Amino acid sequence: MVQSDPALESRGLRPLRIAIFGFGTVGSSVARIVAECKPEGLQLTHVFNRNVARKRADWAGPSVVWSEDADAVLASDADVIVELMGGLDPAGGFIRRALEAGKSVVTANKKLIAFHGVELERLAARHGGHLKYGAAVAGGIPVIPGVEQGLAGDRIEKIEGILNGTCNFILSKMDAGAEYAPVLAEAQAKGYAEADPTEDVGGFDARAKLAILMRLAMRVEVDPDEIVPRPITEVTAVDFSYARDLGCTIRQVARAQKTNGNVAATVGPTLIDLHSPMAWSRGTENMVILSGHYGGDVVFSGHGAGGHPTAVAVVSDLVALAHGSRRVEIPSQKAKVEAEFDVPHYIRFLVNDRPGIVHEITGALARESINIRAIVQKAGYPANALPFVVTVEPCKSSALQRALASIRTMDCLLEPPLDLQMLE
Amino acid sequence: MVQSDPALESRGLRPLRIAIFGFGTVGSSVARIVAECKPEGLQLTHVFNRNVARKRADWAGPSVVWSEDADAVLASDADVIVELMGGLDPAGGFIRRALEAGKSVVTANKKLIAFHGVELERLAARHGGHLKYGAAVAGGIPVIPGVEQGLAGDRIEKIEGILNGTCNFILSKMDAGAEYAPVLAEAQAKGYAEADPTEDVGGFDARAKLAILMRLAMRVEVDPDEIVPRPITEVTAVDFSYARDLGCTIRQVARAQKTNGNVAATVGPTLIDLHSPMAWSRGTENMVILSGHYGGDVVFSGHGAGGHPTAVAVVSDLVALAHGSRRVEIPSQKAKVEAEFDVPHYIRFLVNDRPGIVHEITGALARESINIRAIVQKAGYPANALPFVVTVEPCKSSALQRALASIRTMDCLLEPPLDLQMLE
């Protein structure tokens, strides 16, 4: 039986009826917070999940309908669908149907919002419902509400983020000496990484989040596929060793920049200065730095993933809906990701040593007018598998790629050189 | 002439007419951002200031009425009063009259909101207007929107903040070797400190901001006067030297804690670990760490003061109002600040050396069951004016104060011992 909330009723409101789609870690955390904290104006009425019998939780309250019939829940009197299934299908279809029926939707689905957010927001507006997705970027860290409600008065020109906790966990462990394969296995055992880790380590997850932030903060609608991510699997122990000699560490960084309307965006392993805020984030933590034309840098950090932090963002969206708060929908414009960053780079070579190698490499860089910043070669490596590093002053990726295309033809290279952006 | 915004008119809305009260640094920054960025739905129509002739700025647009007649502006067709005069009077009176007339108010006035926020919010609700004060805490850092919109789903149990840029500037400079008086003079010359710096260095400004955060994040309404601030002027160069030996630095920290409904809150100079996030904030930067029962720690940092960052928060509030976004008003309860922190302390003595001093001090601490963590005495100080430090394991302030009352009677003390909380 659906119970009423006297405090709300006296104000002429009735509780929002909530249906959770997907009762995994985050879904059960949402139900747990609602059951424990009893936020004013929220009532969990339905849970949809496949094989729902094994999910049933008495603590969620006697009035919850547990169902494996999505159609029935979509046709019910629930006011809000909380979509926590992830992926484009069937989550997208359920969301569209809920919005078309005039319901509101709260979701943590970054992929769906990155690719279809604009369309879904229009659908919601057309049918009088609301679409909220505060949990889609950086989970428990209120970056999306902060941007929408607290930075709408600024003009955000730059975004830098550690947006994927799995990659940050793996790279911080590798920084401390671990190898990629066992750390990935540990992350999988702890539930930080999926059985197929491609979305995370390949950079696709961070790219979706970056595209969402670009729309909300920079007000540009980009096709996420235009941001080509670099996987963190390219980075090896030797790179952490050289990075440290350069006063840096390596993290997966998502960054975007808007200069005179030109948009640049990349995702991939990046050298960051050990004294920069980015290096503060440990383990699965996330961090976002937004640089505004008027307000300067604003840093957000905290737990970007996990059941409870993500559930906090979902419940906060629900509380905001229950209190009649609306999203601040700043118009955005379509844009192409076609500008280039002009940043310093780290290039690591692995060669079978012979005379003239540095001469040839520096020649190829000079032909593209790329200035060398440092050449670092540590002792202790064998001459027939010698890693060494060249860092270069800020240059366009296109110029660097032309130089690397020429360098790649050198007979002494045991593998293609690894080039990483450096964050300044 | 008031001009209309076609984009809004097509949606049946007209721009919000804005009257700025107080055209100083922040007020003119607000006008500047509105003039340059032309946020959809905002129109500056009035500026009130004493001797307004010297403030008149043509770039603000031809439709602005410049006035030194507050009554006339309050009686005008402005929809929103932006109060940037500060202080309780006459700002409070203007805000009350605006709200009673059904207008909305955006303010950066932390003192007024800390002491009268609840009453003013009720007044706004009664007359159908809105009261927003995103700029009142940490200026350009969206802590208030982040708490209201993104953390309402959590139960915030702890707040730690560097909330006063002036103190952070002074203490970071002292940490680098400067003396208090010349640094204060520099801060005053740069516009970071007032001619009378008491509000800032005495901790009253940070206390007001802490009280506001406690209401929004912990949902407790406290009388700011119950939080007795400690001034940063108690700290000397020798304390920075000893702090560094302990792996710490000193900053003005505002902290609050809610445990089983018991509320503790303090503001004052505090030892912070050099590896803690708090030590990241430099110069006039602010930082807030909120610890949630479900989501863990969330860190916000950036520029907490200055014309432009504060103006970003004000304009963001205006944009949110123009887009129909409402505050998420979570009910709060009245509470007394009467609980005590159970934290480690740093105690610095200045003595005319003689045998038995440490024995007597440790005896006084032992009688209150306070455990010593470390005793540090650096070489190089004269025996007749010898500073040394005792740090103690977590204890209640009341126990420590009893021990110190007994210690203060010792004949060898050249000044009362300085006790500072340590942040762990």
PDB file of C-alpha atoms in Angstrom, chain A residues 11 29 32-33 36-37 39-40 132 140-142 145-155 277 280-281 287 293-303 308-309 311-313 315-317 319-320 323-331, chain B residues 11 29 32-33 36-37 39-40 132 140-142 145-155 277 280-281 287 293-303 308-309 311-313 315-317 319-320 323-331:
ATOM      1  CA  ARG A  11       1.941  21.475   1.471  1.00  0.00           C
ATOM      2  CA  SER A  29      22.292   1.316  -2.514  1.00  0.00           C
ATOM      3  CA  ARG A  32      19.076   1.333   1.075  1.00  0.00           C
ATOM      4  CA  ILE A  33      19.503   5.125   1.409  1.00  0.00           C
ATOM      5  CA  GLU A  36      17.406   4.388   6.013  1.00  0.00           C
ATOM      6  CA  CYS A  37      17.217   8.156   5.550  1.00  0.00           C
ATOM      7  CA  PRO A  39      14.161  11.591   2.428  1.00  0.00           C
ATOM      8  CA  GLU A  40      11.031  13.731   2.502  1.00  0.00           C
ATOM      9  CA  LYS A 132      18.361  14.077 -14.471  1.00  0.00           C
ATOM     10  CA  GLY A 140      29.264  10.847  -5.781  1.00  0.00           C
ATOM     11  CA  ILE A 141      31.057  14.116  -6.602  1.00  0.00           C
ATOM     12  CA  PRO A 142      28.519  16.813  -7.417  1.00  0.00           C
ATOM     13  CA  PRO A 145      24.961  20.058 -10.151  1.00  0.00           C
ATOM     14  CA  GLY A 146      27.981  22.270  -9.489  1.00  0.00           C
ATOM     15  CA  VAL A 147      28.311  23.093 -13.181  1.00  0.00           C
ATOM     16  CA  GLU A 148      24.601  23.550 -13.837  1.00  0.00           C
ATOM     17  CA  GLN A 149      23.744  25.523 -10.730  1.00  0.00           C
ATOM     18  CA  GLY A 150      26.997  27.106  -9.616  1.00  0.00           C
ATOM     19  CA  LEU A 151      29.088  27.758 -12.718  1.00  0.00           C
ATOM     20  CA  ALA A 152      26.412  28.696 -15.241  1.00  0.00           C
ATOM     21  CA  GLY A 153      27.531  32.300 -14.731  1.00  0.00           C
ATOM     22  CA  ASP A 154      31.029  31.545 -15.999  1.00  0.00           C
ATOM     23  CA  ARG A 155      32.416  30.646 -19.415  1.00  0.00           C
ATOM     24  CA  PRO A 277      46.193  18.681  -8.019  1.00  0.00           C
ATOM     25  CA  TRP A 280      46.365  13.976  -5.419  1.00  0.00           C
ATOM     26  CA  SER A 281      43.765  11.493  -6.574  1.00  0.00           C
ATOM     27  CA  MET A 287      38.877  14.561  -9.939  1.00  0.00           C
ATOM     28  CA  HIS A 293      37.149  32.695 -17.878  1.00  0.00           C
ATOM     29  CA  TYR A 294      35.986  34.665 -14.824  1.00  0.00           C
ATOM     30  CA  GLY A 295      36.277  32.353 -11.820  1.00  0.00           C
ATOM     31  CA  GLY A 296      39.562  30.578 -12.564  1.00  0.00           C
ATOM     32  CA  ASP A 297      40.065  26.931 -11.621  1.00  0.00           C
ATOM     33  CA  VAL A 298      37.541  24.986  -9.587  1.00  0.00           C
ATOM     34  CA  VAL A 299      38.520  21.511  -8.384  1.00  0.00           C
ATOM     35  CA  PHE A 300      36.092  18.740  -7.432  1.00  0.00           C
ATOM     36  CA  SER A 301      37.320  15.421  -6.085  1.00  0.00           C
ATOM     37  CA  GLY A 302      36.102  12.385  -4.233  1.00  0.00           C
ATOM     38  CA  HIS A 303      34.735   8.935  -4.838  1.00  0.00           C
ATOM     39  CA  HIS A 308      27.001   4.204  -2.246  1.00  0.00           C
ATOM     40  CA  PRO A 309      28.639   7.317  -3.789  1.00  0.00           C
ATOM     41  CA  ALA A 311      23.561   6.190  -5.165  1.00  0.00           C
ATOM     42  CA  VAL A 312      24.044   9.507  -3.309  1.00  0.00           C
ATOM     43  CA  ALA A 313      23.999  11.291  -6.661  1.00  0.00           C
ATOM     44  CA  VAL A 315      19.018  10.066  -4.494  1.00  0.00           C
ATOM     45  CA  SER A 316      20.084  13.738  -4.638  1.00  0.00           C
ATOM     46  CA  ASP A 317      18.529  13.994  -8.110  1.00  0.00           C
ATOM     47  CA  VAL A 319      15.259  14.806  -3.753  1.00  0.00           C
ATOM     48  CA  ALA A 320      15.713  17.755  -6.129  1.00  0.00           C
ATOM     49  CA  HIS A 323      11.365  19.603  -4.119  1.00  0.00           C
ATOM     50  CA  GLY A 324      10.428  20.984  -7.500  1.00  0.00           C
ATOM     51  CA  SER A 325      13.968  21.935  -8.466  1.00  0.00           C
ATOM     52  CA  ARG A 326      14.485  22.004 -12.200  1.00  0.00           C
ATOM     53  CA  ARG A 327      17.635  21.574 -14.254  1.00  0.00           C
ATOM     54  CA  VAL A 328      19.203  24.782 -15.489  1.00  0.00           C
ATOM     55  CA  GLU A 329      19.137  24.018 -19.187  1.00  0.00           C
ATOM     56  CA  ILE A 330      21.628  26.263 -20.872  1.00  0.00           C
ATOM     57  CA  PRO A 331      21.398  26.014 -24.664  1.00  0.00           C
TER      58      PRO A 331
ATOM     59  CA  ARG B  11       8.827  30.346 -24.572  1.00  0.00           C
ATOM     60  CA  SER B  29      31.984  42.158 -11.835  1.00  0.00           C
ATOM     61  CA  ARG B  32      30.554  43.033 -16.375  1.00  0.00           C
ATOM     62  CA  ILE B  33      29.695  39.325 -16.785  1.00  0.00           C
ATOM     63  CA  GLU B  36      29.879  40.441 -21.763  1.00  0.00           C
ATOM     64  CA  CYS B  37      28.201  37.029 -21.675  1.00  0.00           C
ATOM     65  CA  PRO B  39      23.191  35.123 -20.164  1.00  0.00           C
ATOM     66  CA  GLU B  40      19.790  34.228 -21.547  1.00  0.00           C
ATOM     67  CA  LYS B 132      19.628  32.488  -3.160  1.00  0.00           C
ATOM     68  CA  GLY B 140      33.373  31.015  -6.927  1.00  0.00           C
ATOM     69  CA  ILE B 141      33.423  27.399  -5.735  1.00  0.00           C
ATOM     70  CA  PRO B 142      29.986  25.833  -6.112  1.00  0.00           C
ATOM     71  CA  PRO B 145      24.759  24.284  -5.118  1.00  0.00           C
ATOM     72  CA  GLY B 146      26.817  21.104  -4.783  1.00  0.00           C
ATOM     73  CA  VAL B 147      25.437  20.471  -1.299  1.00  0.00           C
ATOM     74  CA  GLU B 148      21.843  21.409  -2.099  1.00  0.00           C
ATOM     75  CA  GLN B 149      21.556  19.659  -5.434  1.00  0.00           C
ATOM     76  CA  GLY B 150      24.201  16.945  -5.373  1.00  0.00           C
ATOM     77  CA  LEU B 151      24.608  15.809  -1.774  1.00  0.00           C
ATOM     78  CA  ALA B 152      21.027  16.075  -0.501  1.00  0.00           C
ATOM     79  CA  GLY B 153      20.906  12.277  -0.800  1.00  0.00           C
ATOM     80  CA  ASP B 154      23.701  11.823   1.723  1.00  0.00           C
ATOM     81  CA  ARG B 155      23.952  12.408   5.465  1.00  0.00           C
ATOM     82  CA  PRO B 277      44.255  17.867   0.856  1.00  0.00           C
ATOM     83  CA  TRP B 280      47.022  21.992  -1.146  1.00  0.00           C
ATOM     84  CA  SER B 281      45.253  25.324  -0.868  1.00  0.00           C
ATOM     85  CA  MET B 287      38.718  24.443   0.220  1.00  0.00           C
ATOM     86  CA  HIS B 293      27.863   8.712   5.643  1.00  0.00           C
ATOM     87  CA  TYR B 294      27.297   7.077   2.247  1.00  0.00           C
ATOM     88  CA  GLY B 295      29.472   8.905  -0.264  1.00  0.00           C
ATOM     89  CA  GLY B 296      32.637   9.468   1.757  1.00  0.00           C
ATOM     90  CA  ASP B 297      34.730  12.602   1.334  1.00  0.00           C
ATOM     91  CA  VAL B 298      34.018  15.165  -1.342  1.00  0.00           C
ATOM     92  CA  VAL B 299      36.545  17.975  -1.840  1.00  0.00           C
ATOM     93  CA  PHE B 300      35.792  21.347  -3.433  1.00  0.00           C
ATOM     94  CA  SER B 301      38.531  23.904  -3.984  1.00  0.00           C
ATOM     95  CA  GLY B 302      39.267  27.044  -5.937  1.00  0.00           C
ATOM     96  CA  HIS B 303      39.077  30.798  -5.651  1.00  0.00           C
ATOM     97  CA  HIS B 308      35.087  37.769 -10.549  1.00  0.00           C
ATOM     98  CA  PRO B 309      34.813  34.393  -8.745  1.00  0.00           C
ATOM     99  CA  ALA B 311      30.346  37.339  -9.277  1.00  0.00           C
ATOM    100  CA  VAL B 312      30.279  33.953 -11.046  1.00  0.00           C
ATOM    101  CA  ALA B 313      28.348  32.537  -8.088  1.00  0.00           C
ATOM    102  CA  VAL B 315      25.325  35.292 -11.865  1.00  0.00           C
ATOM    103  CA  SER B 316      24.878  31.506 -11.599  1.00  0.00           C
ATOM    104  CA  ASP B 317      22.168  32.057  -8.979  1.00  0.00           C
ATOM    105  CA  VAL B 319      20.711  32.160 -14.276  1.00  0.00           C
ATOM    106  CA  ALA B 320      19.162  29.416 -12.125  1.00  0.00           C
ATOM    107  CA  HIS B 323      15.517  29.097 -15.742  1.00  0.00           C
ATOM    108  CA  GLY B 324      12.949  28.381 -13.055  1.00  0.00           C
ATOM    109  CA  SER B 325      15.297  26.294 -10.919  1.00  0.00           C
ATOM    110  CA  ARG B 326      14.323  26.300  -7.267  1.00  0.00           C
ATOM    111  CA  ARG B 327      16.401  25.728  -4.167  1.00  0.00           C
ATOM    112  CA  VAL B 328      16.153  22.262  -2.673  1.00  0.00           C
ATOM    113  CA  GLU B 329      14.976  23.266   0.773  1.00  0.00           C
ATOM    114  CA  ILE B 330      15.704  20.403   3.112  1.00  0.00           C
ATOM    115  CA  PRO B 331      14.177  20.991   6.558  1.00  0.00           C
TER     116      PRO B 331
END
